[in-house]
Short mmCIF file of C-alpha atoms in Angstrom, two decimals:
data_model
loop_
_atom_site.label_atom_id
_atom_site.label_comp_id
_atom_site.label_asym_id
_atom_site.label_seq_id
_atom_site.Cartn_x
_atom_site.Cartn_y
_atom_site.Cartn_z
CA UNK R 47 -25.05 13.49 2.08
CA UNK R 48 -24.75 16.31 -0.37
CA UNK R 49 -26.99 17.08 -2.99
CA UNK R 50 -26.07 17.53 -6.73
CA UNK R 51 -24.79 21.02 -6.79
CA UNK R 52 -22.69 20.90 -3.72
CA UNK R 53 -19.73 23.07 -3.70
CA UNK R 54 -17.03 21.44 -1.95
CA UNK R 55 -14.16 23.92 -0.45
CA UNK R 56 -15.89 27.11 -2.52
CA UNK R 57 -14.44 25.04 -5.66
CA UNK R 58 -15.39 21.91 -6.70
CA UNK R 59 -19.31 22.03 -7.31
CA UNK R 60 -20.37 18.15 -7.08
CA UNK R 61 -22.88 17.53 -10.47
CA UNK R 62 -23.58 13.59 -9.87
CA UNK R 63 -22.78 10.45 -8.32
CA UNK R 64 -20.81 8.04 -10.19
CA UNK R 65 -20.23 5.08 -7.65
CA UNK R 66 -19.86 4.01 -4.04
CA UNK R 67 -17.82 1.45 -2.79
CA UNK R 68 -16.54 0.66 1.03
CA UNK R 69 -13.51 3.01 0.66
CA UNK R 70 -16.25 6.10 -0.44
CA UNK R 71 -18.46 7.36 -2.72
CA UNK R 72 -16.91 9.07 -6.19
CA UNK R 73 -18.41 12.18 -7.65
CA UNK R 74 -18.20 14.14 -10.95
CA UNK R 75 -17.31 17.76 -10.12
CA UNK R 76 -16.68 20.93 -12.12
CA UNK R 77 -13.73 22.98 -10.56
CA UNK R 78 -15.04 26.52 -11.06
CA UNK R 79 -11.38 28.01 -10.50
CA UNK R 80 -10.16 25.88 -13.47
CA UNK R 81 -13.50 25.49 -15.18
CA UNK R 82 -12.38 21.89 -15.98
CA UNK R 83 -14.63 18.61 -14.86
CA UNK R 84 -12.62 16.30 -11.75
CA UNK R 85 -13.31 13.32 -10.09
CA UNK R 86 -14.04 13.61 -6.27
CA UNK R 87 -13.51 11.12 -3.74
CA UNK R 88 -15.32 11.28 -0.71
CA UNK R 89 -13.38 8.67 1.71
CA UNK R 90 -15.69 6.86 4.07
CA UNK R 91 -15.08 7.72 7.75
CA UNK R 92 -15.12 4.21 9.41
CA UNK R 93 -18.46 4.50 12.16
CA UNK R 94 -17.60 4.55 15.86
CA UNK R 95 -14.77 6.26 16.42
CA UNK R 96 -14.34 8.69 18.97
CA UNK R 97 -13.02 12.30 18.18
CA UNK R 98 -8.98 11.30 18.64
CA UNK R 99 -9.44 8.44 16.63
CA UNK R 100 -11.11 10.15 13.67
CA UNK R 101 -8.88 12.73 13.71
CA UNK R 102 -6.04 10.49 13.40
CA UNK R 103 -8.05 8.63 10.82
CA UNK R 104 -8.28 11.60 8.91
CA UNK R 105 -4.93 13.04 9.35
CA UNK R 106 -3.42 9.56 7.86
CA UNK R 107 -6.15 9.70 4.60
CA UNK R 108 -4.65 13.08 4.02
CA UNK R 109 -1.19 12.68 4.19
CA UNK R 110 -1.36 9.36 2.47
CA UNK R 111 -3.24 10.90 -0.49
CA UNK R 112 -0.93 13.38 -1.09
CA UNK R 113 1.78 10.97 -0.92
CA UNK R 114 0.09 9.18 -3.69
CA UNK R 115 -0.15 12.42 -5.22
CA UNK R 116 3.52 12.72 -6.31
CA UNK R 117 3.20 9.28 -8.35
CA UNK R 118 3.31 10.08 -12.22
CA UNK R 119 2.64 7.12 -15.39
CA UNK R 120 -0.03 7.25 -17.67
CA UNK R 121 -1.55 4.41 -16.15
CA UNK R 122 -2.00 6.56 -13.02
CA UNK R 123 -4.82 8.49 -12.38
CA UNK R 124 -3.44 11.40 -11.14
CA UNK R 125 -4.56 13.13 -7.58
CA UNK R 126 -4.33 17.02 -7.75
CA UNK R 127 -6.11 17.74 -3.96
CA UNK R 128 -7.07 16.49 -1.09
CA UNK R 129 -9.51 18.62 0.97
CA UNK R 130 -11.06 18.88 4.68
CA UNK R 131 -14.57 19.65 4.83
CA UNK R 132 -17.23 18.18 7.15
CA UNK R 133 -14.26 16.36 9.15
CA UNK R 134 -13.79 14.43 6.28
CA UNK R 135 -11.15 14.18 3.46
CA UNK R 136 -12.57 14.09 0.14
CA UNK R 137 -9.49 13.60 -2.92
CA UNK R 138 -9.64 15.45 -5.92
CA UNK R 139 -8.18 13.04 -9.23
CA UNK R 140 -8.72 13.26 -13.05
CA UNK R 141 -11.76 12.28 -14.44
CA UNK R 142 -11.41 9.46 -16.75
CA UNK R 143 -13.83 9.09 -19.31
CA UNK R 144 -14.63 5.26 -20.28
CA UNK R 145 -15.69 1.84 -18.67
CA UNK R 146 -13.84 0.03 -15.91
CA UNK R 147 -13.08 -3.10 -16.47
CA UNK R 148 -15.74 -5.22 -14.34
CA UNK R 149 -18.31 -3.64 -16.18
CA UNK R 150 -16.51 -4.47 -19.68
CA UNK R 151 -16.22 -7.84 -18.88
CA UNK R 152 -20.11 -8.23 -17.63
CA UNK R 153 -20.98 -6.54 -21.07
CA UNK R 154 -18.82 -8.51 -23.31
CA UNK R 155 -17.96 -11.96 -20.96
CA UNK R 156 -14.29 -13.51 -20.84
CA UNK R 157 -12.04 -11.11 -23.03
CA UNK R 158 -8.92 -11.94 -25.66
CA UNK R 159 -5.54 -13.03 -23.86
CA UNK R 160 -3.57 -10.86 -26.16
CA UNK R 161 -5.93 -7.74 -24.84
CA UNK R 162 -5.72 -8.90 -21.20
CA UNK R 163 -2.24 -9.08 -21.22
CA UNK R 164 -1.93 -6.06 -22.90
CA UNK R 165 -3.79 -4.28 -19.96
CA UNK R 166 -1.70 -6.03 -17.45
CA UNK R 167 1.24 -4.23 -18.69
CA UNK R 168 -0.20 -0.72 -18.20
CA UNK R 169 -1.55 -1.98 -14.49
CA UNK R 170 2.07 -3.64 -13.87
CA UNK R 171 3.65 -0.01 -14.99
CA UNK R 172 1.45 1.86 -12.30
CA UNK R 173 2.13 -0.63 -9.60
CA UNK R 174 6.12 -0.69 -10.13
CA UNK R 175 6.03 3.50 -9.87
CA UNK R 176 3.68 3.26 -6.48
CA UNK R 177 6.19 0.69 -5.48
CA UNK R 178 9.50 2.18 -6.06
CA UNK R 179 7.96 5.09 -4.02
CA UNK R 180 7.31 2.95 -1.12
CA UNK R 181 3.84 2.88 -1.75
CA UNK R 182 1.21 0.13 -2.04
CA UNK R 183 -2.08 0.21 -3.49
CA UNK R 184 -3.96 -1.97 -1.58
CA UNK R 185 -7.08 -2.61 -3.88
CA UNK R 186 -5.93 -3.48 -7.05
CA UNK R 187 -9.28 -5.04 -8.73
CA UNK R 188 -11.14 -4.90 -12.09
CA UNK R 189 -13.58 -1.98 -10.57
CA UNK R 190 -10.32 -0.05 -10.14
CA UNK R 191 -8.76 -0.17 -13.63
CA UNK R 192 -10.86 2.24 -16.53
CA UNK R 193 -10.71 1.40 -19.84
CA UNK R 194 -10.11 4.53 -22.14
CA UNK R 195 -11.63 5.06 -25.37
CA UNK R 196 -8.07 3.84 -27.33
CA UNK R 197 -8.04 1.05 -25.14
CA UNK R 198 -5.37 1.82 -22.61
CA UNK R 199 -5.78 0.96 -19.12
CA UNK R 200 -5.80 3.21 -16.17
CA UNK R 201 -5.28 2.52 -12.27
CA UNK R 202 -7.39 4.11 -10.15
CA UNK R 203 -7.94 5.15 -6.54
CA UNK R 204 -4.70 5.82 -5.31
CA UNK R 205 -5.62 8.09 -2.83
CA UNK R 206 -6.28 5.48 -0.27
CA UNK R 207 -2.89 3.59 -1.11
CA UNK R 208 -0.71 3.00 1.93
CA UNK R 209 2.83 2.54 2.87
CA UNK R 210 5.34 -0.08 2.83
CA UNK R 211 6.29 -1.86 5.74
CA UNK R 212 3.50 -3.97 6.78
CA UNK R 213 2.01 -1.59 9.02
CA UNK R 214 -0.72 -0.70 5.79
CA UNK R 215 -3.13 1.14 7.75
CA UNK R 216 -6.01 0.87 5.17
CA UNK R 217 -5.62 -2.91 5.30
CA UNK R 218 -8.90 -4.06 6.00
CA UNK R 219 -10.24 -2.34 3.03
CA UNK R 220 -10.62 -3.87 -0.63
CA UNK R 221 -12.51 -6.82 -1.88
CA UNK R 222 -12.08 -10.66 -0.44
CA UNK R 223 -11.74 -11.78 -3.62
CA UNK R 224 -8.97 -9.73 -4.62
CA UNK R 225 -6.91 -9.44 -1.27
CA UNK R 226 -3.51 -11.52 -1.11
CA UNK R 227 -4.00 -14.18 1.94
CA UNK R 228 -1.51 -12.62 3.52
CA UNK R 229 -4.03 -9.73 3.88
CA UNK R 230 -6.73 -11.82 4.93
CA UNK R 231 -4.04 -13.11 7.65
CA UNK R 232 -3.20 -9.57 8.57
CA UNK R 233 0.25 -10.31 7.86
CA UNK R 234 2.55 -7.80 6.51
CA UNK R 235 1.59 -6.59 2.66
CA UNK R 236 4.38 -5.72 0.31
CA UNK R 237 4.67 -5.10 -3.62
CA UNK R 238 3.83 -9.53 -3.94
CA UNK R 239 0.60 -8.54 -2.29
CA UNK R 240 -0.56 -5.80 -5.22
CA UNK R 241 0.90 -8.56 -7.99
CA UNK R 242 -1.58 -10.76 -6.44
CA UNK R 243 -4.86 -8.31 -6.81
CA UNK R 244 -3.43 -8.12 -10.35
CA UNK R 245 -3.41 -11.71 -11.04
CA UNK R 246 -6.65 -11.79 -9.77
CA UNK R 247 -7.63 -8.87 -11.55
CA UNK R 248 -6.11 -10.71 -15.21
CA UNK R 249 -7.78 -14.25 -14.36
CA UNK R 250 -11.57 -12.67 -14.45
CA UNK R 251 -11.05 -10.75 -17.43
CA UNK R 252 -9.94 -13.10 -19.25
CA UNK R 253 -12.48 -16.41 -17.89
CA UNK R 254 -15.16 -14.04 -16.93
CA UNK R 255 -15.47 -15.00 -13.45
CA UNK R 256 -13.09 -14.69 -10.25
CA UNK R 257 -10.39 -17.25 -9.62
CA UNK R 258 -12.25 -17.18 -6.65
CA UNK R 259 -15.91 -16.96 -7.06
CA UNK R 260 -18.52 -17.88 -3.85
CA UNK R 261 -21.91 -16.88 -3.12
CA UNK R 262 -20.75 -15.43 0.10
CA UNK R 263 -17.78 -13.25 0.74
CA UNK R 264 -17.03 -15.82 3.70
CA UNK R 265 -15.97 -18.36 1.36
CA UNK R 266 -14.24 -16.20 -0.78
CA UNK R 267 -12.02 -15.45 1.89
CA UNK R 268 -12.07 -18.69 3.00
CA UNK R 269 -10.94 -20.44 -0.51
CA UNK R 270 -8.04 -17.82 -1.18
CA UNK R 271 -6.71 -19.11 1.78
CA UNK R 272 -7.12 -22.59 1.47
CA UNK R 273 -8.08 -23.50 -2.11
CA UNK R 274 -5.81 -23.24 -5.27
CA UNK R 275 -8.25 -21.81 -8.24
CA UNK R 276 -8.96 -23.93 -11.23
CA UNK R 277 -6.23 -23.04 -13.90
CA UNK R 278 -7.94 -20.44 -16.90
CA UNK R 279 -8.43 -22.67 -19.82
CA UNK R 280 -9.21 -19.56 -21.61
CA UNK R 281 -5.82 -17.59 -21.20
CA UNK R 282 -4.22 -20.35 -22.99
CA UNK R 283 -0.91 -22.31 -21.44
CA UNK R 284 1.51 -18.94 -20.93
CA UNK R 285 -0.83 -16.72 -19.77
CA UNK R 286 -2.56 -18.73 -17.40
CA UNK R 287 0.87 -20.73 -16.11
CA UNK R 288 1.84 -17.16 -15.54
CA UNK R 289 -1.68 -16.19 -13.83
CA UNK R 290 -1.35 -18.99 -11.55
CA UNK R 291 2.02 -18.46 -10.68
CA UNK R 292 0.96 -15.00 -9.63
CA UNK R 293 -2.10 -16.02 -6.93
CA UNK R 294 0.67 -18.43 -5.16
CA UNK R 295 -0.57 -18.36 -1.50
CA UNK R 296 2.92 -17.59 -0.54
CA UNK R 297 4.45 -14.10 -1.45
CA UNK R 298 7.90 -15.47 -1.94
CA UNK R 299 7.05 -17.59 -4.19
CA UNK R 300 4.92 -15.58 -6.64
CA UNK R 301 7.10 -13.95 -9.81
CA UNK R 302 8.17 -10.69 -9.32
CA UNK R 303 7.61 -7.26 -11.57
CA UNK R 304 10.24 -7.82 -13.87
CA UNK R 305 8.90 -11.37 -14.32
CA UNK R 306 5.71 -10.95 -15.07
CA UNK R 307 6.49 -7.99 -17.06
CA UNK R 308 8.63 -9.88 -19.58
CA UNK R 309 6.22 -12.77 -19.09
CA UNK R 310 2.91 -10.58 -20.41
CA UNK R 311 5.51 -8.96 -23.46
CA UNK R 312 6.11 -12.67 -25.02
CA UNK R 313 2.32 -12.99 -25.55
CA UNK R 314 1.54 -11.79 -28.98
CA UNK R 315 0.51 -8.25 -29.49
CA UNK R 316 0.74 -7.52 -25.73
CA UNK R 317 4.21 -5.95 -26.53
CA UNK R 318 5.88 -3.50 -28.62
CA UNK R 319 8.07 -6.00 -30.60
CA UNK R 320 7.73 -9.25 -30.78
CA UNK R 321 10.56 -11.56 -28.99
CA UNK R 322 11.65 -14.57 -30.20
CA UNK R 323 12.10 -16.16 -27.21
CA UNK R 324 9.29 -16.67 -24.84
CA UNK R 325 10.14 -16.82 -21.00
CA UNK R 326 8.16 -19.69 -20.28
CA UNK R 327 10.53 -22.33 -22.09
CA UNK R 328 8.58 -25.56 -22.74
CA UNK R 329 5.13 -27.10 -21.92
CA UNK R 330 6.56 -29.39 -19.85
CA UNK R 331 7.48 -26.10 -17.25
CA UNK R 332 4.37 -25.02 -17.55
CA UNK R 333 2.69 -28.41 -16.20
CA UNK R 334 5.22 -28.14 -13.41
CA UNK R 335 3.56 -24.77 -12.85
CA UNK R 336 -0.25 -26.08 -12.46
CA UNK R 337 1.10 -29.60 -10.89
CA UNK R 338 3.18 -27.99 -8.01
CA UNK R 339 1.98 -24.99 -7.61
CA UNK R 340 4.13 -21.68 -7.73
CA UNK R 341 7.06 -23.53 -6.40
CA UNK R 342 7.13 -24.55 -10.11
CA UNK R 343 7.66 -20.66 -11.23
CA UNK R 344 11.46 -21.38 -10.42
CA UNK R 345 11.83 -24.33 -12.52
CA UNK R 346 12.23 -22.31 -15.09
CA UNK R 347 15.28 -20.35 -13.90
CA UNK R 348 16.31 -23.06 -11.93
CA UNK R 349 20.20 -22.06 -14.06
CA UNK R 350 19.75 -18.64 -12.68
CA UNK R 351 22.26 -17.13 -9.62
CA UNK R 352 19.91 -16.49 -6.58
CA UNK R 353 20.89 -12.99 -4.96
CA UNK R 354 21.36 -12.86 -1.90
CA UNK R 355 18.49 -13.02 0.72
CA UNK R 356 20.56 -11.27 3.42
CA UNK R 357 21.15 -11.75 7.34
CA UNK R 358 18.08 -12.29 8.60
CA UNK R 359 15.60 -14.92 6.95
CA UNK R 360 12.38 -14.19 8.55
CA UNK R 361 12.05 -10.40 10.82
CA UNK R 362 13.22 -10.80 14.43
CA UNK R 363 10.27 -10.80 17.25
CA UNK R 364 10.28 -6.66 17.75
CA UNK R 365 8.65 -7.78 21.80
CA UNK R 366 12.32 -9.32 21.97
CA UNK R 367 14.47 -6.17 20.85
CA UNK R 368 13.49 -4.09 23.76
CA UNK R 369 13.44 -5.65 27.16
CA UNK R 370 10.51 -4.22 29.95
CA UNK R 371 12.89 -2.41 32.17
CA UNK R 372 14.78 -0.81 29.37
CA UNK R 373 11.04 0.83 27.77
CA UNK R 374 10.36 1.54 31.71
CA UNK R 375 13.82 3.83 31.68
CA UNK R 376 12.88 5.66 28.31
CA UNK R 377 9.37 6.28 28.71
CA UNK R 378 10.27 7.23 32.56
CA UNK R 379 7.35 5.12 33.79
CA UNK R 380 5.96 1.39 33.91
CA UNK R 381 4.46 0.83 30.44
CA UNK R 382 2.12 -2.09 29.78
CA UNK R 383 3.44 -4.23 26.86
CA UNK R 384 1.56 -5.91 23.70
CA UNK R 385 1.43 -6.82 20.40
CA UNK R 386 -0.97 -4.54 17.86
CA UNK R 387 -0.06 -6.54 14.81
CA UNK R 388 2.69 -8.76 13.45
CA UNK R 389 6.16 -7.44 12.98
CA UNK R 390 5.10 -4.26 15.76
CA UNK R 391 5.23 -4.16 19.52
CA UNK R 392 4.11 -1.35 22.19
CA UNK R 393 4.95 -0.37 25.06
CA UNK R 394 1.88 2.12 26.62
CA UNK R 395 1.90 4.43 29.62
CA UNK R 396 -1.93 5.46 29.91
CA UNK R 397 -1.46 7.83 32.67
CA UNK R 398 -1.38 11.42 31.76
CA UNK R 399 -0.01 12.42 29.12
CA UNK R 400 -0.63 9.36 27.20
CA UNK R 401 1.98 8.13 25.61
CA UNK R 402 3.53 4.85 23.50
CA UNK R 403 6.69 3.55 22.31
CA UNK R 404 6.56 1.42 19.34
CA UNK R 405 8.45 -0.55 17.63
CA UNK R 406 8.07 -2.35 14.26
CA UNK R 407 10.63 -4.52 11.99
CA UNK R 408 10.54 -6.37 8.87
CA UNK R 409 12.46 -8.42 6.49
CA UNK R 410 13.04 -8.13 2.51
CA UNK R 411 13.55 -10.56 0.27
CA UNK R 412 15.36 -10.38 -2.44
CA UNK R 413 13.60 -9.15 -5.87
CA UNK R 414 14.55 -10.41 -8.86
CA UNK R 415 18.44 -9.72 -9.16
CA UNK R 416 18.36 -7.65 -6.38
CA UNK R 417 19.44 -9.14 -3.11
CA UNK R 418 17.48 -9.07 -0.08
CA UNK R 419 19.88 -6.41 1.47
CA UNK R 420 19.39 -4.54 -1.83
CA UNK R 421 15.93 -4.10 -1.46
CA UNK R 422 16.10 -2.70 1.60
CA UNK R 423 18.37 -0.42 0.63
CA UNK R 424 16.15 1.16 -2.26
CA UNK R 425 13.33 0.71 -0.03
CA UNK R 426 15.54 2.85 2.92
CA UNK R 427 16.20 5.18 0.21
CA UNK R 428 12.62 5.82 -1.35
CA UNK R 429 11.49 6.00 2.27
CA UNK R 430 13.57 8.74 2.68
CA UNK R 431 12.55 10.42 -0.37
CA UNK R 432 8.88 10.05 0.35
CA UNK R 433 9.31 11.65 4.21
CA UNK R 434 11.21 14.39 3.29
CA UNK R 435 8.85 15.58 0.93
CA UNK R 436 6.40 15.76 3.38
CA UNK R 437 8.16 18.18 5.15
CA UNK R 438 5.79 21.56 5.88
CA UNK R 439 2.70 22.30 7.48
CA UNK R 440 -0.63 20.43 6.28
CA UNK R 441 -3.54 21.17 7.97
CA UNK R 442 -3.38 20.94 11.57
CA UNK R 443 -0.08 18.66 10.94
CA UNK R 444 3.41 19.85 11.13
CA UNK R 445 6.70 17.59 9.97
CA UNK R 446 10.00 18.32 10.35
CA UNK R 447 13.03 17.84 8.24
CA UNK R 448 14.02 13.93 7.86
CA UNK R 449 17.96 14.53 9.32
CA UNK R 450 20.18 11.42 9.48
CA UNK R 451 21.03 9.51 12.63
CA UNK R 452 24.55 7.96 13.67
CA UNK R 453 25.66 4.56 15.38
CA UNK R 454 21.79 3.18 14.38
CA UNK R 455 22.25 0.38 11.79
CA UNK R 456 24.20 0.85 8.78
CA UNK R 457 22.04 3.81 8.09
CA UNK R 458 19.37 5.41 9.96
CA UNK R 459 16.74 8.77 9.50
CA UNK R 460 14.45 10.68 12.03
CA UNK R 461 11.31 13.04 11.59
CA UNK R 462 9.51 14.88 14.34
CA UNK R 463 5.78 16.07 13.77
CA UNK R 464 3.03 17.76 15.78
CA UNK R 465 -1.15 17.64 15.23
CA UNK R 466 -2.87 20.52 16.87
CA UNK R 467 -6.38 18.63 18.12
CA UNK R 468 -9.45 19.37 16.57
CA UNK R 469 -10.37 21.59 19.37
CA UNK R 470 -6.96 22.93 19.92
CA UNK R 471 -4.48 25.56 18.91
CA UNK R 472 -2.17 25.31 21.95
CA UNK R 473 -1.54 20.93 22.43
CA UNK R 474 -1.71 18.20 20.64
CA UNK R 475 -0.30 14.67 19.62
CA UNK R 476 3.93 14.54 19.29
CA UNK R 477 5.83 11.52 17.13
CA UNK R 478 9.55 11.51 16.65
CA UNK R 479 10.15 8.71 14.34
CA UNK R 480 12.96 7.05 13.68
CA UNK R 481 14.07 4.55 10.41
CA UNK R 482 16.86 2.36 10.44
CA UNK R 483 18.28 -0.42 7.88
CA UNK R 484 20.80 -3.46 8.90
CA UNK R 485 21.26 -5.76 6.00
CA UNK R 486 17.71 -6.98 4.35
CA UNK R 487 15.73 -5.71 8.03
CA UNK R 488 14.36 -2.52 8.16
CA UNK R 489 13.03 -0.94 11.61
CA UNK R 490 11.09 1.85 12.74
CA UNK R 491 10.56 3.27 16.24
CA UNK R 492 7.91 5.87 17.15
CA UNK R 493 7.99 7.43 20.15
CA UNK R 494 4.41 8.98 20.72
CA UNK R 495 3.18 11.39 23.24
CA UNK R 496 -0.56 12.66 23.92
CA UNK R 497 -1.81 16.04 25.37
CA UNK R 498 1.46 17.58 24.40
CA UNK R 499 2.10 21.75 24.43
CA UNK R 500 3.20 23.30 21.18
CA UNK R 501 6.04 25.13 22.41
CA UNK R 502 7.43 21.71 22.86
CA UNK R 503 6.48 19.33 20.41
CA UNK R 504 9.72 17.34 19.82
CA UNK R 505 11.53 14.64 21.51
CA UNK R 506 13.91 12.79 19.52
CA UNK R 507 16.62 11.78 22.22
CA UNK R 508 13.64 9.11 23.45
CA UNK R 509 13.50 7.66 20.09
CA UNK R 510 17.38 7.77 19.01
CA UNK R 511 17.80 6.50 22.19
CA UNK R 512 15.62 3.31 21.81
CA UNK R 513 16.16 2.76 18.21
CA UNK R 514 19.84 2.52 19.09
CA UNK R 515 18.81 -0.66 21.60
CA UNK R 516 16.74 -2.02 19.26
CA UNK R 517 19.10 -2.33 16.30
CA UNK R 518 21.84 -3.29 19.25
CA UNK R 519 19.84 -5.89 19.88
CA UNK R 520 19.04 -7.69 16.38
CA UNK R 521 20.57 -10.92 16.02
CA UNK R 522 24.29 -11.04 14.75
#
């Protein structure tokens, strides 16, 4: 562990501790270049793993922190560096002076409505820029938001947020009592998944206690799964109609940004103006809310055009959009087949070199007045965005130029990249990666190789190849 005056990269000389969590222990930090005080992350290295596995560990902190890196909103604490010392990545953000807001609502107990929701907006603001850059946060909880001294509300700890797709790397990180079931059921996490932490997050600050509060973190986990929370008396009907609409167990039926966000403005003083007409319409909705659960969010706009949820209700089975003998032919061996999570499939050749061919799917729904194919679309799009900018050399990682593929989907991307090993300059890990969209499903298939030389690091034929027979084979 390193001592007070630490200097971290010849740069960033560590002055004190200021908390430690699961995901790492934060630091206070003068940067000596700048002469200006930071706030250092040091991300916990998961125990046991062997030398590949932290490497790819630490390869996937890195990248993802810089992704989270190009988010900007003043309710983003913003990253400027992520460095590699001690084989381990350590994230360089602004230091925000202030409380966060666990430790505001142990001092003062349950806290106004009108001030809750007002902080919900700021957290809602961060959450829809991570989002529209295909990012999620993945531990949205009261620890996590800072109070400034003007009363605005920060988000922080972005530098362990993860991508979209359900694949969320970091998902066994964050707090039971603040992780979306769906989480808990290592299912597939999407933007519904960070509304829920924030519902969460709103319910204790304004009741002073956790929708879901146990003496053991068993049966925390336990009751967000199978117990509704009792509705917060002390947020008053719109605010806590709205709250409880938000910690639905189903992620469908929980409101959506632009919901909530016009929602949290009709409460007095939480907005800029006041409106005169308040989007929950009548006490009698709002029992429907408590009574039936979220399903009673849509009574509301039950007048309201639903957009379209696309072709494919539910993702296909990805084990089912690649047959044995056709991952034999590609991989030019007899892989072993299996199921690493829901919505991805492998295919694994363990003789030497190494190497995998994965596949993953999944569906959108639609958001708001977007349509399920709609969504998918932006989400295509900001995917796009977010790999290209990764383009360059980082480290002992090198990624390619995202080029566009033909005759995959209605629209389709690849990216080839290359690791050196630890211990290497000369091989290393290959991935050519290829994204596709048809309708509301997007897929992704990685073709991975071990042990590989540097003067060849790229083979995107395997993957164009198999991503063309997996989006042949999608349903019609």
């Amino acid at each position: 562990m390193p001592h007070d005056l630490y200097l971290l990269a010849g740069r960033y000389r560590l002055i004190e501790r200021l908390g430690q969590g699961g995901a790492g222990t934060v630091w206070r930090a003068i940067d000596e270049i700048l002469d200006r005080q930071v706030a250092v992350k040091q991300v916990r290295v998961p125990d046991g793993l062997d030398p590949y596995a932290r490497a790819q560990f630490t390869d996937r902190a890195i990248h993802e922190a810089r992704s989270a890196g190009r988010l900007r909103d003043p309710a983003i604490v913003l990253v400027h560096d992520v460095v590699l010392e001690g084989h381990q990545p350590w994230i360089i953000m602004d230091l925000v002076t202030g409380r966060s807001l666990d430790k505001l609502i142990k001092e003062r107990g349950p806290l106004p409505p009108e001030f809750v929701a007002r902080v919900g907006l700021q957290v809602l603001s961060a959450l829809e820029v991570a989002h529209m850059h295909g990012m999620l946060h993945q531990d949205v909880k009261p620890a996590n938001i800072l109070l400034d001294s003007d009363g605005s509300a920060m988000l922080t700890d972005f530098g362990i947020a993860t991508p979209m797709g359900g694949r969320g790397e970091f998902g066994t990180g964050g707090s039971p009592g603040y992780m979306a079931p769906e989480r808990l059921n290592e299912q597939p996490s999407g933007p519904a998944s960070d509304l829920w932490s924030l519902g969460a997050s709103l319910y204790t600050a304004v009741e002073g206690r956790a929708p879901f509060e146990r003496d053991l973190p068993a049966a925390v986990a336990a009751a967000v799964l199978l117990h509704e929370p009792p509705f917060p008396m002390r947020a008053g009907p719109h605010l806590g109609g709205l709250l409880m609409a938000m910690l639905a167990k189903d992620p469908a039926a929980r409101p959506t940004a632009p919901q909530i966000r016009q929602a949290l403005s009709a409460l007095p003083a939480a907005g800029t103006a006041p409106r005169r007409r308040r989007w929950w319409l009548v006490p009698a909705v709002l029992a429907a809310v408590v009574a039936l659960g979220a399903g009673g969010w849509y009574a509301a706009a039950a007048l309201r055009v639903e957009p379209e949820t696309g072709r494919y209700a539910q993702a296909p089975d990805p084990c089912k959009l690649l047959s044995d003998a056709q991952a034999a032919q590609l991989v030019k061996a007899k892989p072993s087949r299996g199921t690493t999570r829901p919505g991805e499939c492998q295919w694994v050749v363990r003789d030497r070199p190494q190497r995998s061919l994965i596949v993953r799917v999944w569906a959108e729904r639609p958001d708001g007045d977007l349509g399920g194919p709609q969504v998918a679309q932006r989400r295509f799009a900001s995917e796009k965005t977010t790999r290209a900018a990764g383009e360059g050399t980082q480290g002992r990682a090198n990624r390619g130029g995202v080029a566009d593929v033909n005759d995959v989907g209605e629209s389709a991307i690849i990216q080839n990249s290359f690791t050196f090993y630890l211990d290497s300059t000369e091989s290393g890990r290959s991935d050519s990666v290829v994204l596709f969209r048809t309708s509301n499903v997007l897929g992704e298939v990685v073709w991975h190789r071990e042990n590989m030389p540097a003067s060849n690091p790229a083979d995107k034929e395997t993957a164009i190849a198999a991503a063309r027979l997996v989006a042949a084979a999608l349903p019609k």
